[in-house]
Coordinates of C-alpha atoms in Angstrom, one line a residue:
X1 CA 103.0 106.2 103.8
X2 CA 103.0 102.6 105.0
X3 CA 106.5 102.9 106.2
X4 CA 105.5 105.6 108.8
X5 CA 104.4 104.2 112.1
X6 CA 100.7 104.9 112.9
X7 CA 101.7 106.5 116.2
X8 CA 103.4 109.4 114.3
X9 CA 100.0 110.6 113.0
X10 CA 97.1 112.3 114.6
X11 CA 94.2 110.2 113.5
X12 CA 90.5 111.1 113.3
X13 CA 88.1 108.3 112.7
X14 CA 87.8 104.6 113.5
X15 CA 90.5 102.1 112.6
X16 CA 87.9 100.1 110.7
X17 CA 86.8 102.9 108.4
X18 CA 86.4 101.8 104.8
X19 CA 89.0 104.4 103.6
X20 CA 92.0 105.9 105.2
X21 CA 93.9 108.9 103.7
X22 CA 97.0 110.7 105.0
X23 CA 96.7 114.4 105.0
X24 CA 99.9 116.6 105.2
X25 CA 98.6 119.7 106.9
X26 CA 99.6 123.0 108.3
X27 CA 97.7 124.6 111.2
X28 CA 97.8 128.0 109.5
X29 CA 96.5 126.8 106.1
X30 CA 93.0 128.1 105.5
X31 CA 92.0 125.1 103.3
X32 CA 93.4 122.7 105.9
X33 CA 91.2 124.5 108.5
X34 CA 88.2 124.2 106.2
X35 CA 88.8 120.5 105.8
X36 CA 89.3 120.0 109.5
X37 CA 86.1 121.9 110.3
X38 CA 84.3 119.3 108.2
X39 CA 86.0 116.3 109.8
X40 CA 82.6 114.7 110.8
X41 CA 81.5 114.9 107.2
X42 CA 84.5 112.7 106.2
X43 CA 83.5 110.2 108.9
X44 CA 80.0 110.1 107.5
X45 CA 81.5 108.9 104.2
X46 CA 83.6 106.3 106.2
X47 CA 86.9 108.1 105.6
X48 CA 89.5 108.1 108.3
X49 CA 92.0 111.0 108.3
X50 CA 95.6 110.5 109.4
X51 CA 97.3 113.9 109.8
X52 CA 101.0 114.3 109.1
X53 CA 102.7 117.7 109.7
X54 CA 103.7 119.9 106.8
X55 CA 104.4 123.3 108.4
X56 CA 105.0 125.4 105.4
X57 CA 102.5 128.3 105.4
X58 CA 103.7 130.6 108.1
X59 CA 106.9 131.0 110.2
X60 CA 104.8 130.2 113.3
X61 CA 103.7 126.9 111.8
X62 CA 106.7 124.8 112.8
X63 CA 106.6 125.6 116.5
X64 CA 102.8 125.4 116.6
X65 CA 102.8 122.0 115.0
X66 CA 105.5 120.7 117.3
X67 CA 103.5 121.9 120.3
X68 CA 100.4 120.1 118.9
X69 CA 102.4 116.8 118.6
X70 CA 103.9 117.3 122.0
X71 CA 100.7 118.2 123.9
X72 CA 99.1 115.8 126.3
X73 CA 96.0 115.6 124.0
X74 CA 97.1 116.1 120.4
X75 CA 93.6 115.9 119.1
X76 CA 92.4 118.8 121.3
X77 CA 95.6 120.7 120.6
X78 CA 95.1 120.3 116.8
X79 CA 91.5 121.4 117.1
X80 CA 92.6 124.5 119.0
X81 CA 95.5 125.3 116.5
X82 CA 93.2 124.8 113.5
X83 CA 90.8 127.3 115.2
X84 CA 93.6 129.8 115.2
X85 CA 94.3 129.5 118.9
X86 CA 97.9 129.2 120.1
X87 CA 99.0 125.9 121.6
X88 CA 101.7 125.6 124.3
X89 CA 103.4 122.4 125.2
X90 CA 106.8 121.3 126.6
X91 CA 109.2 120.3 123.8
X92 CA 109.4 116.6 123.1
X93 CA 110.7 114.1 120.6
X94 CA 108.2 114.5 117.7
X95 CA 108.0 113.6 114.0
X96 CA 107.2 117.0 112.7
X97 CA 110.6 117.7 111.1
X98 CA 110.6 114.2 109.6
X99 CA 107.1 114.7 108.1
X100 CA 108.3 118.0 106.6
X101 CA 111.4 116.4 105.0
X102 CA 109.2 113.6 103.6
X103 CA 106.8 116.1 102.2
X104 CA 109.6 118.0 100.6
X105 CA 111.2 114.8 99.2
X106 CA 107.9 113.8 97.7
X107 CA 107.7 117.2 96.0
X108 CA 104.7 118.5 97.8
X109 CA 104.1 122.2 97.2
X110 CA 101.0 123.0 99.1
X111 CA 98.6 122.0 101.8
X112 CA 96.5 120.1 102.4
X113 CA 98.3 117.3 100.5
X114 CA 95.9 114.3 100.6
X115 CA 97.6 111.0 99.9
X116 CA 95.2 108.1 99.0
X117 CA 95.8 104.5 99.8
X118 CA 97.3 103.9 96.4
X119 CA 99.6 106.9 96.7
X120 CA 97.8 109.3 94.6
X121 CA 98.2 112.9 95.8
X122 CA 95.5 115.7 95.7
X123 CA 96.5 119.2 96.7
X124 CA 94.0 121.6 98.2
X125 CA 90.6 121.2 99.8
X126 CA 88.5 118.2 98.6
X127 CA 85.0 117.9 100.1
X128 CA 84.0 114.7 101.8
X129 CA 81.7 113.6 99.0
X130 CA 84.3 114.3 96.3
X131 CA 87.0 112.5 98.3
X132 CA 84.6 109.5 98.8
X133 CA 84.0 109.4 95.0
X134 CA 87.8 109.5 94.3
X135 CA 88.4 106.7 96.9
X136 CA 85.6 104.5 95.5
X137 CA 87.0 105.0 92.0
X138 CA 90.5 104.1 93.2
X139 CA 89.2 101.0 95.1
X140 CA 87.3 99.9 92.0
X141 CA 90.4 100.1 89.8
X142 CA 92.0 97.1 91.6

């Protein structure tokens, strides 16, 4: 994850958060939507979310995720798309296809795929308290 430039992600949370995870997401994934609806809960636990694209759930996912990344306000566009509303944007150079290839190369099979700072991967919805516990355990194992 460290090899990917920060500007390729759509990031929620302050840069000085105690923990940062990378979440490979799909705008049409119900568990991804649940997690995104609780984004403020993750912030309460000092967890910063870096979204990467993994459009794998629905045929419409790839063009919708490209539109999100190409929109003038990717945060707002992602909020809209995660709420089930279509997003329109002019095509642009974007990292969505590269994220998809990376996810496939890493053997990801579902969304959300949550990658911790130490590279551990959790698939599916993880609540903010549970993710905070996992991250604290991981940080304590240094």
